[in-house]
Amino acid sequence: SGPGVFNCAWALAGYMAQKIPVQIFQVGIAGVFRESGLGPGDVAVADEIQYLHTGVRRPGKLPGPLPFALISDHPDTCFGRYSCDERLATTCLRTLQKKRQDLTNERFQVVQGKILTVSQITGEIAQKMDIPGKKPPVMEAMEGAAAAHGAALYGIPLVEIRAGSNMTGDRDKSRWNIPLAAGRISWVLDCLMDMDHIWE
C-alpha cells in the first residue's frame, strides 16, 4: 500500500470499492521496542493495534482518550485501539511458531503482542513516556490502525503481522536491517499461503 496510514487507507478503500475481502492481513516491517526482548528479524503477531496519535493532547504526556469513540460500537477506538480477530491471530501465531521450529539453522522469535501504529517514528523521549493501554507494545509500524479501522467498519477479520527491522529510539539507519526483516516477512507470507484452512 505504501508507507503510512493515508496510503494504507486509500489502497484498502480502493480495493474494497471493487470487492469486499473475507479477511485482511496487514504485514510488513517494524521498529522493535527494547523492552519487548525482541530484536531485528523477530516476528510479532498482533492481538491489538493502537494508533498512538488518537486522543486529547496533554502536556508532557501522550494523548488521553477522546470523549467519543471513532466507531460507535467499538468503544476502545476512543484510545485508538483495535482488536485483531482472535481466531485468525491465534491460528497465524500457532502456525508460524510451528513452522519456526522446523528452521533448525535460524534463530528468531515469533510472539504475540500489541503493535503500535505511528505517523512519526518514536525516539528515546517517546519510549520513556507512558504509552496508554493495558499492555506494553512490542513493535511499531505505520499502517496497521488504518487497515484495522476499515476492517472494523465492515466487520472483516483482520490480523497484523510484522518483522522487526530495527530497534526504536534515536534514528540510526546504519543499524537497520531491512533485508533481514523483508526476508522474514517473505517467510511469513509463504507460511500463510500454506495454511489452506484460513482461506476457506
Short mmCIF file of C-alpha atoms in Angstrom, two decimals:
data_model
loop_
_atom_site.label_atom_id
_atom_site.label_comp_id
_atom_site.label_asym_id
_atom_site.label_seq_id
_atom_site.Cartn_x
_atom_site.Cartn_y
_atom_site.Cartn_z
CA SER A 1 0.00 0.00 0.00
CA GLY A 2 2.96 2.32 0.53
CA PRO A 3 4.10 3.77 3.87
CA GLY A 4 1.76 5.47 6.32
CA VAL A 5 -1.89 5.43 7.34
CA PHE A 6 -3.10 7.52 4.40
CA ASN A 7 -1.57 5.28 1.74
CA CYS A 8 -2.93 2.22 3.53
CA ALA A 9 -6.45 3.63 3.93
CA TRP A 10 -6.52 4.77 0.29
CA ALA A 11 -5.29 1.44 -1.05
CA LEU A 12 -7.72 -0.57 1.07
CA ALA A 13 -10.67 1.67 0.21
CA GLY A 14 -9.82 1.40 -3.49
CA TYR A 15 -9.75 -2.38 -3.29
CA MET A 16 -12.92 -2.61 -1.23
CA ALA A 17 -14.78 -0.44 -3.74
CA GLN A 18 -14.35 -3.35 -6.15
CA LYS A 19 -14.52 -6.35 -3.83
CA ILE A 20 -15.02 -6.91 -0.10
CA PRO A 21 -12.33 -9.26 1.26
CA VAL A 22 -13.13 -12.19 3.52
CA GLN A 23 -10.21 -11.29 5.80
CA ILE A 24 -7.35 -8.80 5.87
CA PHE A 25 -3.67 -9.49 6.55
CA GLN A 26 -1.62 -6.37 7.29
CA VAL A 27 2.04 -7.41 7.02
CA GLY A 28 5.33 -5.57 6.81
CA ILE A 29 8.43 -4.50 8.71
CA ALA A 30 8.52 -2.63 12.00
CA GLY A 31 10.57 -0.98 14.71
CA VAL A 32 11.09 -3.07 17.85
CA PHE A 33 10.74 -1.82 21.43
CA ARG A 34 13.74 -2.89 23.52
CA GLU A 35 11.52 -3.65 26.48
CA SER A 36 9.86 -6.44 24.49
CA GLY A 37 13.01 -8.57 24.48
CA LEU A 38 12.76 -8.83 20.70
CA GLY A 39 15.19 -7.72 18.02
CA PRO A 40 15.56 -7.32 14.26
CA GLY A 41 14.35 -10.42 12.43
CA ASP A 42 11.87 -11.40 15.14
CA VAL A 43 8.20 -11.70 14.22
CA ALA A 44 5.15 -10.34 16.06
CA VAL A 45 1.52 -11.28 15.51
CA ALA A 46 -0.70 -8.52 16.88
CA ASP A 47 -3.54 -9.20 19.25
CA GLU A 48 -4.16 -5.45 19.50
CA ILE A 49 -3.31 -2.45 17.34
CA GLN A 50 -3.15 1.07 18.74
CA TYR A 51 -2.88 4.31 16.78
CA LEU A 52 -0.67 6.40 19.03
CA HIS A 53 -1.83 9.77 17.69
CA THR A 54 -5.50 9.35 18.59
CA GLY A 55 -6.69 11.24 21.65
CA VAL A 56 -6.55 14.50 23.56
CA ARG A 57 -3.17 16.18 23.81
CA ARG A 58 -1.71 16.51 27.32
CA PRO A 59 1.47 18.50 28.11
CA GLY A 60 4.43 16.18 28.64
CA LYS A 61 2.36 13.06 28.09
CA LEU A 62 0.96 11.01 25.25
CA PRO A 63 -2.69 11.64 24.31
CA GLY A 64 -5.55 10.78 26.64
CA PRO A 65 -8.77 9.21 25.30
CA LEU A 66 -11.12 11.11 23.03
CA PRO A 67 -14.52 11.98 24.57
CA PHE A 68 -16.15 9.80 21.89
CA ALA A 69 -15.47 6.57 20.04
CA LEU A 70 -14.30 6.74 16.43
CA ILE A 71 -16.59 3.77 15.68
CA SER A 72 -19.77 3.75 17.76
CA ASP A 73 -19.84 0.02 18.53
CA HIS A 74 -16.07 -0.16 19.17
CA PRO A 75 -15.61 1.87 22.39
CA ASP A 76 -11.83 1.34 22.60
CA THR A 77 -11.39 3.40 19.43
CA CYS A 78 -11.51 6.48 21.67
CA PHE A 79 -7.99 5.35 22.64
CA GLY A 80 -7.13 4.46 19.03
CA ARG A 81 -7.22 0.78 19.99
CA TYR A 82 -8.39 -2.00 17.68
CA SER A 83 -8.54 -5.72 18.44
CA CYS A 84 -7.30 -8.20 15.87
CA ASP A 85 -9.55 -11.15 15.11
CA GLU A 86 -8.77 -13.60 17.91
CA ARG A 87 -9.28 -16.79 15.91
CA LEU A 88 -7.29 -15.57 12.92
CA ALA A 89 -4.45 -14.17 15.05
CA THR A 90 -4.20 -17.33 17.16
CA THR A 91 -4.18 -19.55 14.07
CA CYS A 92 -1.43 -17.46 12.47
CA LEU A 93 0.61 -17.40 15.67
CA ARG A 94 0.46 -21.16 16.21
CA THR A 95 1.23 -21.91 12.58
CA LEU A 96 4.21 -19.55 12.45
CA GLN A 97 5.57 -20.88 15.74
CA LYS A 98 5.28 -24.44 14.46
CA LYS A 99 6.94 -23.55 11.16
CA ARG A 100 9.64 -21.74 13.10
CA GLN A 101 10.54 -24.97 14.92
CA ASP A 102 11.29 -26.58 11.56
CA LEU A 103 14.02 -23.99 10.85
CA THR A 104 16.83 -25.50 12.88
CA ASN A 105 19.51 -23.35 11.25
CA GLU A 106 17.90 -19.97 12.05
CA ARG A 107 17.32 -18.22 15.36
CA PHE A 108 14.42 -15.84 15.76
CA GLN A 109 11.29 -15.45 17.88
CA VAL A 110 7.61 -15.49 16.92
CA VAL A 111 5.48 -13.82 19.59
CA GLN A 112 2.12 -12.14 20.09
CA GLY A 113 1.59 -8.63 21.41
CA LYS A 114 0.40 -5.09 20.83
CA ILE A 115 1.69 -3.29 17.75
CA LEU A 116 1.54 0.50 17.66
CA THR A 117 0.68 2.49 14.57
CA VAL A 118 2.59 5.78 14.41
CA SER A 119 2.94 8.61 11.92
CA GLN A 120 6.25 9.65 13.45
CA ILE A 121 8.99 7.18 14.31
CA THR A 122 9.44 7.23 18.08
CA GLY A 123 12.66 8.38 19.74
CA GLU A 124 14.10 7.89 23.19
CA ILE A 125 11.80 10.53 24.70
CA ALA A 126 8.66 8.79 23.46
CA GLN A 127 9.89 5.45 24.80
CA LYS A 128 10.10 6.90 28.30
CA MET A 129 6.57 8.32 28.19
CA ASP A 130 3.55 6.38 29.37
CA ILE A 131 2.08 4.73 26.27
CA PRO A 132 -1.62 4.30 27.06
CA GLY A 133 -3.20 0.87 27.15
CA LYS A 134 -3.39 -2.30 29.21
CA LYS A 135 -0.24 -3.86 27.77
CA PRO A 136 3.13 -2.57 26.57
CA PRO A 137 3.74 -2.61 22.81
CA VAL A 138 6.26 -4.95 21.19
CA MET A 139 6.66 -3.16 17.84
CA GLU A 140 5.64 -0.02 15.97
CA ALA A 141 4.73 0.42 12.31
CA MET A 142 2.92 2.99 10.20
CA GLU A 143 -0.17 1.37 8.67
CA GLY A 144 -1.92 -1.15 10.93
CA ALA A 145 -4.57 1.06 12.52
CA ALA A 146 -5.74 2.33 9.13
CA ALA A 147 -6.41 -1.22 7.96
CA ALA A 148 -7.93 -2.13 11.33
CA HIS A 149 -10.31 0.84 11.19
CA GLY A 150 -11.57 -0.15 7.75
CA ALA A 151 -11.89 -3.78 8.82
CA ALA A 152 -13.88 -2.80 11.91
CA LEU A 153 -16.28 -0.66 9.88
CA TYR A 154 -17.04 -3.57 7.57
CA GLY A 155 -16.84 -6.36 10.15
CA ILE A 156 -13.92 -8.05 8.38
CA PRO A 157 -11.48 -10.23 10.39
CA LEU A 158 -8.00 -8.69 10.44
CA VAL A 159 -4.57 -9.55 11.76
CA GLU A 160 -1.33 -7.57 11.65
CA ILE A 161 1.99 -9.41 11.41
CA ARG A 162 5.34 -7.63 11.50
CA ALA A 163 9.03 -8.49 11.32
CA GLY A 164 11.47 -6.26 13.16
CA SER A 165 13.92 -4.27 11.04
CA ASN A 166 15.40 -2.02 13.72
CA MET A 167 15.15 -1.00 17.35
CA THR A 168 13.02 2.03 18.19
CA GLY A 169 14.82 5.03 19.59
CA ASP A 170 17.25 7.54 18.20
CA ARG A 171 17.40 7.19 14.42
CA ASP A 172 20.50 5.36 13.19
CA LYS A 173 19.85 3.78 9.80
CA SER A 174 23.27 2.13 9.82
CA ARG A 175 21.88 -0.27 12.42
CA TRP A 176 18.71 -1.10 10.50
CA ASN A 177 18.44 -4.47 8.77
CA ILE A 178 15.63 -4.11 6.27
CA PRO A 179 16.77 -7.06 4.09
CA LEU A 180 16.55 -9.37 7.12
CA ALA A 181 13.07 -8.13 8.02
CA ALA A 182 11.85 -8.31 4.42
CA GLY A 183 13.15 -11.86 4.13
CA ARG A 184 11.36 -12.81 7.32
CA ILE A 185 8.10 -11.33 6.04
CA SER A 186 8.52 -13.34 2.84
CA TRP A 187 8.78 -16.41 5.06
CA VAL A 188 5.61 -15.34 6.90
CA LEU A 189 3.72 -14.98 3.62
CA ASP A 190 4.92 -18.39 2.43
CA CYS A 191 3.66 -19.90 5.68
CA LEU A 192 0.29 -18.17 5.34
CA MET A 193 -0.14 -19.40 1.79
CA ASP A 194 0.33 -22.96 3.08
CA MET A 195 -2.49 -22.50 5.61
CA ASP A 196 -5.32 -23.82 3.45
CA HIS A 197 -7.83 -23.77 6.29
CA ILE A 198 -7.64 -19.99 6.78
CA TRP A 199 -8.68 -19.36 3.19
CA GLU A 200 -11.86 -21.42 3.43
#
